[in-house]
Coordinates of C-alpha atoms in Angstrom, one line a residue:
Chain A
M26 CA 0.1 -0.1 -0.1
G27 CA 1.3 3.8 -1.0
M28 CA 1.9 6.3 1.5
T29 CA 0.6 10.2 1.8
M30 CA 3.2 12.7 1.8
T31 CA 2.5 12.9 5.6
Q32 CA 3.2 9.3 5.8
K33 CA 6.2 9.2 3.9
I34 CA 7.6 12.0 6.4
L35 CA 6.4 10.1 9.6
A36 CA 8.3 6.8 7.9
A37 CA 11.2 8.8 7.2
H38 CA 11.9 10.4 10.6
A39 CA 10.6 7.3 12.6
G40 CA 13.8 5.1 10.4
L41 CA 11.2 3.1 9.4
D42 CA 10.7 2.2 5.5
H43 CA 7.0 1.9 5.7
V44 CA 4.1 2.8 8.2
E45 CA 0.5 2.4 8.1
P46 CA -2.7 4.3 9.4
G47 CA -3.4 3.9 13.1
Q48 CA 0.2 2.9 13.5
L49 CA 2.4 4.2 16.9
I50 CA 5.7 5.4 16.5
E51 CA 8.5 7.6 17.3
A52 CA 9.6 10.0 15.0
R53 CA 12.6 12.2 15.4
L54 CA 11.8 16.0 15.2
D55 CA 13.7 18.8 13.1
S56 CA 12.7 21.2 15.6
V57 CA 10.0 22.1 18.4
L58 CA 8.3 25.5 18.5
G59 CA 6.6 27.5 21.8
N60 CA 5.1 31.2 22.5
D61 CA 4.7 33.1 25.7
V62 CA 1.2 31.4 26.7
T63 CA 2.7 27.7 26.2
T64 CA 6.5 27.8 26.9
P65 CA 6.4 28.8 30.5
V66 CA 4.0 26.0 31.2
A67 CA 6.5 24.0 29.5
V68 CA 9.1 25.3 31.1
D69 CA 7.6 24.1 34.7
V70 CA 6.7 20.5 33.3
F71 CA 10.8 20.6 31.6
E72 CA 12.1 21.5 35.4
N73 CA 9.8 19.5 37.5
A74 CA 10.6 16.6 35.7
G75 CA 14.5 17.3 36.4
F76 CA 15.9 17.9 32.6
T77 CA 18.6 20.0 32.8
R78 CA 19.8 20.5 29.0
V79 CA 17.4 20.5 25.6
F80 CA 18.4 18.1 22.7
D81 CA 20.0 21.1 20.4
P82 CA 19.4 25.2 21.2
E83 CA 19.7 25.6 17.5
R84 CA 16.3 23.9 17.2
I85 CA 14.2 25.3 19.4
Y86 CA 11.8 28.4 18.8
I87 CA 10.4 30.4 21.0
V88 CA 8.3 33.2 20.0
L89 CA 7.0 35.8 22.2
D90 CA 3.8 36.7 20.4
H91 CA 0.4 36.5 22.1
Y92 CA 0.1 39.4 24.6
T93 CA 2.9 41.1 23.5
P94 CA 4.1 44.3 23.9
C95 CA 3.0 42.5 27.2
K96 CA -0.3 44.1 28.0
D97 CA -0.3 43.6 32.3
I98 CA 2.3 42.6 35.0
A99 CA 0.9 38.8 34.5
S100 CA 2.0 38.2 31.0
A101 CA 5.2 40.4 31.5
R102 CA 5.8 37.5 34.1
L103 CA 4.9 34.6 31.4
C104 CA 7.5 36.4 29.1
K105 CA 10.3 36.6 31.5
R106 CA 9.7 33.1 32.5
A107 CA 10.5 32.5 28.3
R108 CA 13.1 34.9 28.1
D109 CA 14.9 33.6 31.1
F110 CA 15.0 29.7 30.1
A111 CA 16.0 30.9 26.5
R112 CA 18.9 32.5 27.9
A113 CA 19.9 29.6 30.3
H114 CA 19.7 27.2 27.7
H115 CA 21.2 29.2 24.9
I116 CA 18.5 29.0 22.5
T117 CA 19.4 30.8 19.0
H118 CA 16.0 31.2 17.6
F119 CA 14.3 33.2 20.6
Y120 CA 12.3 35.9 19.6
D121 CA 11.6 39.1 21.7
T122 CA 9.4 42.4 21.4
G123 CA 11.1 44.0 18.4
S124 CA 12.2 41.0 16.3
A125 CA 9.1 38.5 16.8
G126 CA 6.2 38.3 14.7
I127 CA 3.5 36.1 14.8
E128 CA 5.2 32.6 15.3
H129 CA 3.3 30.9 12.0
A130 CA 4.8 34.0 10.1
L131 CA 7.7 34.6 11.0
L132 CA 9.1 30.4 10.9
P133 CA 8.3 30.1 7.2
E134 CA 10.1 33.5 6.6
K135 CA 12.9 33.1 8.3
G136 CA 13.3 29.8 6.6
L137 CA 13.1 27.9 9.9
V138 CA 10.7 24.8 8.8
L139 CA 12.0 23.4 5.2
P140 CA 9.9 21.0 3.0
G141 CA 10.1 17.2 4.6
D142 CA 10.6 18.5 7.9
C143 CA 8.7 17.1 11.2
M144 CA 8.2 19.0 13.5
I145 CA 6.0 20.3 16.7
G146 CA 4.8 23.5 18.2
A147 CA 3.0 24.3 21.8
D148 CA 0.2 25.9 19.3
S149 CA -2.8 24.8 17.4
H150 CA -2.1 26.5 14.6
T151 CA 1.6 25.2 13.9
C152 CA -0.4 23.2 11.3
T153 CA 0.5 26.2 9.1
Y154 CA 3.7 24.7 7.6
G155 CA 2.4 21.6 5.6
A156 CA 2.1 24.6 3.0
L157 CA 5.9 24.3 2.3
G158 CA 5.4 20.6 2.2
A159 CA 6.2 19.8 5.8
F160 CA 4.7 18.0 8.4
S161 CA 3.7 20.2 11.6
T162 CA 1.0 19.8 14.1
G163 CA 0.2 21.3 17.3
V164 CA 0.8 20.0 20.9
G165 CA 0.6 21.3 24.1
S166 CA 2.9 22.2 27.0
T167 CA 3.9 18.8 28.3
D168 CA 4.9 17.5 24.7
M169 CA 6.5 20.9 24.1
A170 CA 9.0 20.0 27.2
G171 CA 9.3 16.3 26.5
S172 CA 10.6 17.0 22.7
M173 CA 12.6 20.1 23.9
A174 CA 14.0 17.1 26.3
S175 CA 14.4 14.4 23.7
G176 CA 14.0 15.8 20.0
T177 CA 11.3 13.1 19.7
C178 CA 7.7 12.7 19.8
W179 CA 5.0 9.9 19.7
F180 CA 2.4 9.9 16.7
R181 CA -0.3 7.8 15.7
V182 CA 0.0 8.0 11.8
P183 CA -2.9 9.5 10.6
S184 CA -5.0 8.5 7.7
A185 CA -5.9 11.2 4.8
I186 CA -8.4 13.2 3.3
R187 CA -7.4 14.4 -0.3
V188 CA -8.6 17.7 -1.1
H189 CA -8.4 17.7 -4.8
L190 CA -8.0 21.5 -6.6
K191 CA -8.7 22.3 -9.7
G192 CA -9.5 25.5 -11.6
K193 CA -7.8 28.9 -10.5
P194 CA -9.6 31.3 -8.0
G195 CA -11.5 34.1 -9.6
K196 CA -11.2 38.2 -8.8
D197 CA -11.6 38.6 -5.2
V198 CA -11.3 35.1 -4.3
S199 CA -8.1 33.9 -2.1
G200 CA -6.7 30.8 0.0
K201 CA -9.0 32.0 2.9
D202 CA -12.2 31.7 1.0
V203 CA -10.9 28.2 -0.3
I204 CA -10.5 27.1 3.4
L205 CA -13.6 28.5 5.0
H206 CA -15.5 26.6 2.2
L207 CA -13.6 23.3 3.2
I208 CA -14.1 23.9 6.5
G209 CA -18.0 24.7 5.9
T210 CA -18.0 21.5 3.3
I211 CA -16.8 19.3 6.0
G212 CA -17.2 20.5 9.4
V213 CA -15.5 21.3 12.7
D214 CA -14.7 17.6 13.0
G215 CA -14.5 16.9 9.6
A216 CA -11.1 15.7 9.5
L217 CA -10.5 14.5 13.2
Y218 CA -7.4 12.7 13.4
R219 CA -6.3 13.0 9.5
S220 CA -4.4 14.6 7.2
L221 CA -5.8 16.9 4.5
E222 CA -3.7 16.9 1.5
F223 CA -4.0 19.0 -1.0
S224 CA -3.2 18.2 -4.5
G225 CA -4.5 18.8 -8.0
P226 CA -4.0 21.4 -10.6
G227 CA -5.5 23.9 -8.9
V228 CA -2.6 23.9 -6.7
A229 CA -0.1 25.6 -9.0
S230 CA -2.7 28.6 -9.0
L231 CA -2.1 29.5 -5.3
S232 CA 0.5 31.4 -4.0
M233 CA 2.6 30.7 -1.0
D234 CA 0.5 33.1 1.5
D235 CA -2.9 31.2 0.0
R236 CA -1.0 28.3 1.0
L237 CA 0.0 28.9 4.1
T238 CA -3.7 30.7 5.1
I239 CA -5.2 27.2 3.8
S240 CA -2.9 24.8 5.9
N241 CA -3.1 27.3 9.1
M242 CA -7.0 26.8 9.4
A243 CA -6.3 22.6 9.0
I244 CA -7.1 22.4 12.6
E245 CA -10.2 23.7 12.6
A246 CA -11.6 20.9 10.5
G247 CA -10.2 19.0 13.6
A248 CA -7.4 17.9 11.2
K249 CA -3.6 16.7 12.4
N250 CA -2.1 19.0 9.4
G251 CA -2.7 20.1 6.7
I252 CA 0.0 19.7 3.3
F253 CA 0.6 20.9 0.1
P254 CA 3.0 19.3 -2.8
V255 CA 6.4 21.0 -3.0
D256 CA 6.2 22.8 -6.6
E257 CA 8.1 25.6 -8.0
V258 CA 5.6 28.2 -5.9
T259 CA 7.5 26.6 -3.0
R260 CA 11.0 26.0 -4.5
A261 CA 10.7 30.2 -5.6
Y262 CA 9.6 31.2 -1.8
L263 CA 12.2 29.1 -0.3
E264 CA 15.1 30.8 -2.3
N265 CA 17.8 32.4 0.0
R266 CA 15.6 31.8 3.2
S267 CA 17.5 28.7 4.2
A268 CA 20.9 27.1 3.6
R269 CA 19.7 23.6 5.1
A270 CA 19.3 20.9 2.9
W271 CA 16.0 19.7 2.7
T272 CA 14.3 16.5 0.7
A273 CA 10.5 17.1 -0.6
C274 CA 8.3 13.8 0.1
D275 CA 5.7 13.2 -2.8
A276 CA 2.8 10.7 -2.0
D277 CA 2.7 7.4 -3.8
P278 CA 0.4 7.5 -6.7
D279 CA -1.2 4.4 -4.7
A280 CA -1.4 6.2 -1.5
V281 CA -4.8 5.3 0.2
Y282 CA -7.4 8.0 1.0
E283 CA -10.0 7.8 3.2
Q284 CA -12.0 10.4 1.4
V285 CA -11.8 12.5 -1.6
V286 CA -13.2 15.8 -1.4
E287 CA -13.4 17.9 -4.7
I288 CA -12.8 22.0 -4.8
D289 CA -13.5 23.9 -8.1
L290 CA -11.8 27.3 -7.7
D291 CA -13.3 28.9 -10.8
T292 CA -16.7 28.5 -8.8
L293 CA -15.6 29.2 -5.4
E294 CA -17.3 32.9 -4.3
P295 CA -15.7 35.2 -1.2
T296 CA -17.1 33.1 1.9
V297 CA -17.5 33.9 5.7
S298 CA -17.7 32.1 8.9
L299 CA -20.9 33.2 10.9
P300 CA -20.8 33.0 14.9
H301 CA -20.2 30.7 16.5
L302 CA -18.2 28.0 14.6
P303 CA -15.6 28.1 11.7
S304 CA -18.0 25.9 9.8
N305 CA -21.1 27.8 9.6
T306 CA -20.3 29.2 6.1
R307 CA -22.6 31.3 4.0
P308 CA -21.3 32.8 0.3
V309 CA -20.5 37.0 1.2
R310 CA -23.7 37.7 -1.0
E311 CA -25.7 35.7 1.2
V312 CA -25.3 37.7 4.3
R313 CA -24.2 41.4 3.1
G314 CA -25.5 43.8 5.1
L315 CA -24.9 42.5 8.7
K316 CA -23.5 45.1 10.7
I317 CA -20.3 45.3 11.9
D318 CA -18.4 47.4 15.1
Q319 CA -15.0 46.2 14.2
A320 CA -12.7 45.0 11.8
V321 CA -9.7 43.0 12.2
I322 CA -7.0 42.5 9.7
G323 CA -4.1 40.2 10.5
S324 CA -3.4 37.1 12.6
C325 CA -1.2 34.0 11.8
T326 CA -4.1 33.1 9.2
N327 CA -4.0 36.3 7.1
G328 CA -1.3 38.8 8.3
R329 CA 1.2 38.3 5.8
I330 CA 2.2 41.0 2.9
S331 CA -0.1 39.8 0.3
D332 CA -3.3 40.2 2.8
M333 CA -2.0 43.6 3.9
R334 CA -1.6 44.3 0.0
S335 CA -5.1 42.8 -0.7
A336 CA -6.6 45.1 2.3
A337 CA -4.9 47.9 0.9
A338 CA -6.2 48.3 -2.4
V339 CA -9.9 47.9 -1.1
F340 CA -8.9 50.8 1.3
R341 CA -7.2 53.3 -1.4
G342 CA -9.1 56.7 -1.4
R343 CA -11.8 55.1 0.9
R344 CA -12.2 55.6 4.6
V345 CA -13.4 53.3 7.5
A346 CA -17.1 54.0 8.0
P347 CA -18.0 55.6 10.9
G348 CA -19.0 53.9 14.4
V349 CA -16.6 51.2 13.0
R350 CA -12.9 50.4 14.2
C351 CA -10.6 49.0 12.0
I352 CA -7.3 47.5 13.7
V353 CA -4.5 46.1 11.0
I354 CA -1.7 44.4 12.2
P355 CA 0.9 43.3 9.9
A356 CA 2.0 39.7 11.5
T357 CA 6.1 40.3 11.4
Q358 CA 8.7 43.3 11.6
E359 CA 9.3 42.0 8.2
V360 CA 5.6 42.5 6.7
Y361 CA 5.3 45.9 8.7
L362 CA 8.3 47.0 7.0
Q363 CA 7.2 46.3 3.6
C364 CA 4.0 48.1 4.4
I365 CA 6.1 51.5 4.6
H366 CA 8.0 50.7 1.9
E367 CA 5.2 50.2 -0.1
G368 CA 3.2 52.9 1.0
L369 CA 0.2 50.6 2.3
M370 CA 0.9 52.6 5.8
D371 CA -0.1 55.9 4.4
I372 CA -3.6 54.1 3.1
F373 CA -4.6 52.1 5.8
I374 CA -3.5 55.5 8.5
Q375 CA -5.6 57.6 6.0
A376 CA -8.6 55.6 6.0
G377 CA -8.8 55.7 9.4
C378 CA -7.1 52.4 10.4
A379 CA -5.4 51.7 13.9
V380 CA -1.8 50.0 12.6
S381 CA -0.6 48.0 15.7
T382 CA 3.1 45.7 16.0
P383 CA 2.9 42.2 15.3
T384 CA 0.6 40.3 17.7
C385 CA -1.9 37.8 18.1
G386 CA -3.6 40.4 20.2
P387 CA -7.5 40.4 19.1
C388 CA -7.5 37.2 17.5
L389 CA -7.6 35.3 21.1
G390 CA -9.3 38.1 22.9
G391 CA -6.0 38.8 24.4
H392 CA -5.6 42.4 23.9
M393 CA -5.7 45.3 20.9
G394 CA -9.3 45.3 20.2
C395 CA -11.2 43.2 22.7
M396 CA -14.9 43.6 22.4
C397 CA -18.1 44.2 24.9
E398 CA -21.3 42.1 25.2
G399 CA -23.1 43.1 22.2
E400 CA -20.4 43.6 20.0
R401 CA -19.7 42.2 16.6
A402 CA -16.2 42.2 14.2
V403 CA -15.3 40.9 11.3
S404 CA -12.1 39.3 11.4
T405 CA -9.5 38.0 8.9
T406 CA -8.5 35.3 12.3
N407 CA -9.4 31.9 12.3
R408 CA -12.2 31.3 15.1
N409 CA -15.2 32.8 16.0
F410 CA -16.3 30.4 19.3
V411 CA -18.3 32.1 21.9
G412 CA -16.2 35.0 23.8
R413 CA -13.1 34.7 21.4
M414 CA -12.6 38.5 21.3
G415 CA -13.8 39.4 24.3
A416 CA -17.3 39.0 26.1
K417 CA -19.0 35.9 26.0
S418 CA -22.2 37.9 23.7
S419 CA -19.7 39.7 21.3
E420 CA -19.7 37.9 17.6
V421 CA -16.8 37.4 15.3
I422 CA -17.6 36.8 11.7
L423 CA -14.4 35.2 9.7
A424 CA -13.2 36.3 6.4
S425 CA -10.6 37.5 3.7
P426 CA -8.8 40.5 4.1
A427 CA -10.7 41.8 1.0
V428 CA -13.9 41.1 2.4
A429 CA -12.8 42.6 5.8
A430 CA -11.5 45.9 4.6
A431 CA -14.7 46.2 2.4
S432 CA -16.7 45.6 5.3
A433 CA -14.8 48.1 7.3
V434 CA -15.5 50.8 4.7
Q435 CA -19.3 49.9 4.6
G436 CA -19.8 49.2 8.5
A437 CA -21.3 46.0 7.1
I438 CA -20.8 42.8 5.5
A439 CA -19.6 43.6 1.9
L440 CA -17.5 42.7 -1.0
P441 CA -15.0 45.0 -2.3
S442 CA -17.2 44.9 -5.6
D443 CA -19.8 46.5 -3.5
L444 CA -18.3 49.3 -3.0
Chain B
M29 CA -12.6 3.5 41.3
P30 CA -14.0 7.0 40.5
Q31 CA -17.3 8.0 40.8
G32 CA -19.3 11.0 40.7
K33 CA -22.3 13.0 39.7
V34 CA -22.6 14.0 35.8
F35 CA -21.8 17.3 34.4
K36 CA -23.1 17.4 31.0
Y37 CA -22.5 19.2 27.7
G38 CA -22.9 19.3 24.0
D39 CA -20.6 18.8 20.7
H40 CA -17.7 21.0 19.9
V41 CA -17.1 22.0 23.3
D42 CA -14.1 24.3 22.7
T43 CA -11.0 25.4 24.7
D44 CA -12.0 28.9 24.5
V45 CA -15.0 28.1 26.7
I46 CA -13.2 25.9 29.0
I47 CA -11.2 28.6 30.0
P48 CA -11.2 31.6 28.2
A49 CA -8.0 33.0 26.8
R50 CA -8.5 36.1 28.8
Y51 CA -7.4 34.8 31.8
L52 CA -4.2 32.9 30.4
N53 CA -2.0 35.5 31.5
D54 CA -2.2 33.6 35.2
P55 CA -2.4 29.9 34.7
S56 CA -1.9 29.6 38.6
A57 CA -4.4 26.8 40.0
D58 CA -6.9 29.3 41.6
N59 CA -7.2 31.2 38.5
M60 CA -7.8 28.1 36.5
R61 CA -10.1 26.6 38.6
A62 CA -12.3 29.9 39.4
H63 CA -13.2 30.6 35.6
C64 CA -12.9 26.9 34.2
M65 CA -16.1 26.3 31.9
E66 CA -17.3 30.1 32.7
D67 CA -18.6 31.2 29.4
L68 CA -20.6 27.8 28.8
D69 CA -21.7 27.1 32.4
A70 CA -21.2 29.9 34.7
S71 CA -22.0 27.9 37.8
F72 CA -19.8 24.9 37.4
H73 CA -17.0 26.2 39.1
T74 CA -18.9 26.2 42.7
L75 CA -21.2 23.0 41.7
V76 CA -18.7 20.7 41.0
Q77 CA -16.8 18.7 43.4
K78 CA -13.8 16.1 43.6
G79 CA -14.4 12.8 41.7
D80 CA -17.2 14.0 39.5
V81 CA -17.1 13.3 35.8
M82 CA -18.1 15.3 32.7
V83 CA -19.8 13.8 29.6
A84 CA -20.0 15.7 26.3
G85 CA -20.6 15.1 22.5
L86 CA -18.3 15.3 19.5
N87 CA -15.3 16.7 19.2
F88 CA -14.9 18.0 23.1
G89 CA -11.5 20.4 23.8
C90 CA -11.6 21.9 19.9
G91 CA -9.9 24.9 19.1
S92 CA -6.3 26.1 20.9
S93 CA -3.6 23.8 22.1
R94 CA -3.8 25.2 25.5
E95 CA -2.7 22.6 27.9
H96 CA -4.5 24.9 30.7
A97 CA -8.0 23.5 29.2
P98 CA -7.5 19.7 30.4
L99 CA -5.6 21.1 33.4
A100 CA -8.4 23.4 34.5
I101 CA -10.9 20.7 34.5
Q102 CA -8.7 18.0 36.4
L103 CA -7.8 20.8 38.8
S104 CA -11.6 21.2 39.4
G105 CA -12.1 18.1 40.7
I106 CA -13.1 15.9 38.0
S107 CA -12.0 12.4 37.3
C108 CA -12.9 11.4 34.4
I109 CA -14.4 12.7 31.0
I110 CA -16.7 10.7 28.7
A111 CA -17.6 11.7 24.9
A112 CA -18.4 10.7 21.7
S113 CA -14.9 12.3 20.2
F114 CA -12.4 14.4 21.3
A115 CA -10.5 17.1 19.4
R116 CA -6.6 15.3 18.5
I117 CA -4.9 18.1 20.9
F118 CA -7.0 18.0 24.0
Y119 CA -7.1 13.8 23.8
R120 CA -2.8 14.1 23.8
N121 CA -2.6 17.1 26.6
A122 CA -5.2 15.1 28.7
I123 CA -2.9 11.7 28.7
N124 CA 0.5 13.5 29.0
I125 CA -1.0 15.4 31.7
G126 CA -2.7 12.2 33.4
M127 CA -6.2 13.3 32.8
P128 CA -8.5 10.5 32.1
I129 CA -10.6 10.7 28.9
L130 CA -13.0 7.8 27.4
E131 CA -14.7 8.0 23.9
C132 CA -17.9 5.8 24.3
P133 CA -20.9 7.7 22.0
Q134 CA -23.6 5.8 23.3
A135 CA -22.8 6.2 26.8
A136 CA -22.5 10.1 25.8
A137 CA -25.4 10.0 23.9
E138 CA -27.5 8.4 27.2
I139 CA -26.0 9.3 30.5
Q140 CA -27.8 12.9 31.7
A141 CA -26.6 15.5 33.9
G142 CA -26.5 14.7 37.7
D143 CA -26.8 10.7 37.4
E144 CA -24.1 8.9 39.4
V145 CA -21.3 7.3 37.0
Q146 CA -19.0 5.6 38.1
V147 CA -15.8 4.3 35.8
D148 CA -13.1 1.4 35.8
F149 CA -9.8 2.4 33.4
D150 CA -8.2 -1.2 34.2
S151 CA -12.0 -2.4 31.9
G152 CA -13.3 0.8 30.4
R153 CA -16.3 0.0 31.8
I154 CA -18.6 2.9 32.4
R155 CA -21.7 2.4 34.9
D156 CA -24.4 5.0 35.0
L157 CA -25.6 4.0 38.8
T158 CA -28.8 6.3 38.5
T159 CA -30.1 4.0 35.5
G160 CA -28.4 0.9 36.2
K161 CA -27.3 1.1 32.6
S162 CA -23.3 0.0 31.5
Y163 CA -21.8 1.1 28.8
Q164 CA -18.0 -0.3 27.3
A165 CA -15.5 2.2 26.2
M166 CA -12.1 1.1 24.4
P167 CA -9.7 0.9 27.9
F168 CA -6.3 2.5 26.9
P169 CA -3.6 0.6 25.0
P170 CA -0.9 -0.8 27.1
F171 CA 1.8 2.1 26.4
I172 CA -0.9 4.9 27.5
R173 CA -1.2 3.3 30.4
A174 CA 2.0 3.0 31.5
M175 CA 2.3 7.2 30.6
M176 CA -0.5 7.3 32.6
D177 CA 0.7 5.1 35.6
C178 CA 3.8 7.0 35.6
G179 CA 2.0 10.1 35.8
G180 CA 2.0 11.6 32.7
R181 CA 4.3 11.6 29.4
L182 CA 7.2 13.4 31.5
S183 CA 7.8 10.9 33.8
Y184 CA 7.4 7.8 31.3
L185 CA 9.9 9.8 29.0
R186 CA 12.3 10.4 32.2
R187 CA 12.4 6.7 32.8
Q188 CA 13.0 5.7 29.4
M189 CA 15.7 7.7 29.0
E190 CA 17.7 6.8 32.3
G191 CA 16.8 3.2 31.4
G192 CA 18.8 3.9 28.1
Q193 CA 21.8 5.8 29.9

């Protein structure tokens, strides 16, 4: 029986010629990631277990991004705990305020995850790196702690759903619309314990930023990971980012999939997810006119340069509607600087947006844009659970950067073509 | 053998309602206990008693990877979570910290809030003492059981590493 991309990477890292779905394996890891929420808990576990050394200080990535720049004394304590640990163990890739960005935008940008890698992160959106043809998945703090010590992790080999993409996305349709549509089709547990493996002629039409957005939200369908094949787009993205050698893993022609889902990009429409589950999707045209109080453009899902460009194209020469707050958050320092160079900052500020330094902030109701009771936001983030962006009765509608920007201008859910 | 009163919830209970992110800046046990399940069941933290059992539907613990979620439930005194299915990161985290969880769709559907339930981890047997019904969940495989007997993944790993030296 042939293997999927994911199964091949896992087999290679477990030192096995072949793995089967359901098999329990212990795999060697290329890297381990943590942030300011999960690392301090992992450090407690690491130290309480009596570990004194990490497996490789160059392969542990710690990024302070959730409550940073620290929103209060308690979060400053968390950051200090992570910072002290990083110093004590000479962690090479430690990113603090000023050098940090949102972890899942930062790592690809710095070339820290490569095709064929096997890695874990104590953050659920660690599945983002599937876009690069890597196996990456989210875990908790205890796994992070154990893997920082051993450089290994146990996995159950997942079966897979093949997502066959054909056609080419039309105007105002992006990677976000692809993944929201997919989650709406299979549900928030539609890929539970399984891999989402993207393939087909439609892959070539998706930019790396689109793919990163799609893989990022694989977890929102319950998936263990969401992976793309390595192609010219991947190679072009990796150029000059890393000197480390890598090997791509293609799926075997006779790989077995539990299910095949086909998405025709030609007919895909701009899509939103209504409260309170990412699977509660609708075409934007069906929910036009829903009033909003806030728009958030950023996050590990949609804070990359193409997202900023897409929002800026809508804001150019326009203004945020009276009564609406629009918060724009470039995901990394590099994206932030690029926004300045390209004149996007002028456009955002002239449109009446608040532009923030990189942070996860409002996505998880942390800071920089929490909502009170009864308020509603359109947001390019990844989750719209009850209370996600603030009060229990506040609501989040998930959308692409273009739709979020158009909605901010209109004061209600809108398409860029409505303006 | 753990035994307690049932707190029952529906499908897709996410980690944001189990422990909202607004409380994660202070991961102390008192803070986790005080806000556990707050956005779904505001009275949970005042009513729960040591040994009680949580029963829920599909995809329990979906969303964020925060280990604070199973930890908050464990710190609240819950002795076992029974669900129709679990989100995978939550499943891993619960096992890793030694929080017993059982997948059993039939038990998840039939057991009602307030029932008195007894769980046998060795056999995977779940008994609803209120209705007299029994349910069979898949018991943990030996290596997971060993991990739990050691007190979680870290102690297990340490034992392995020391054994190898």
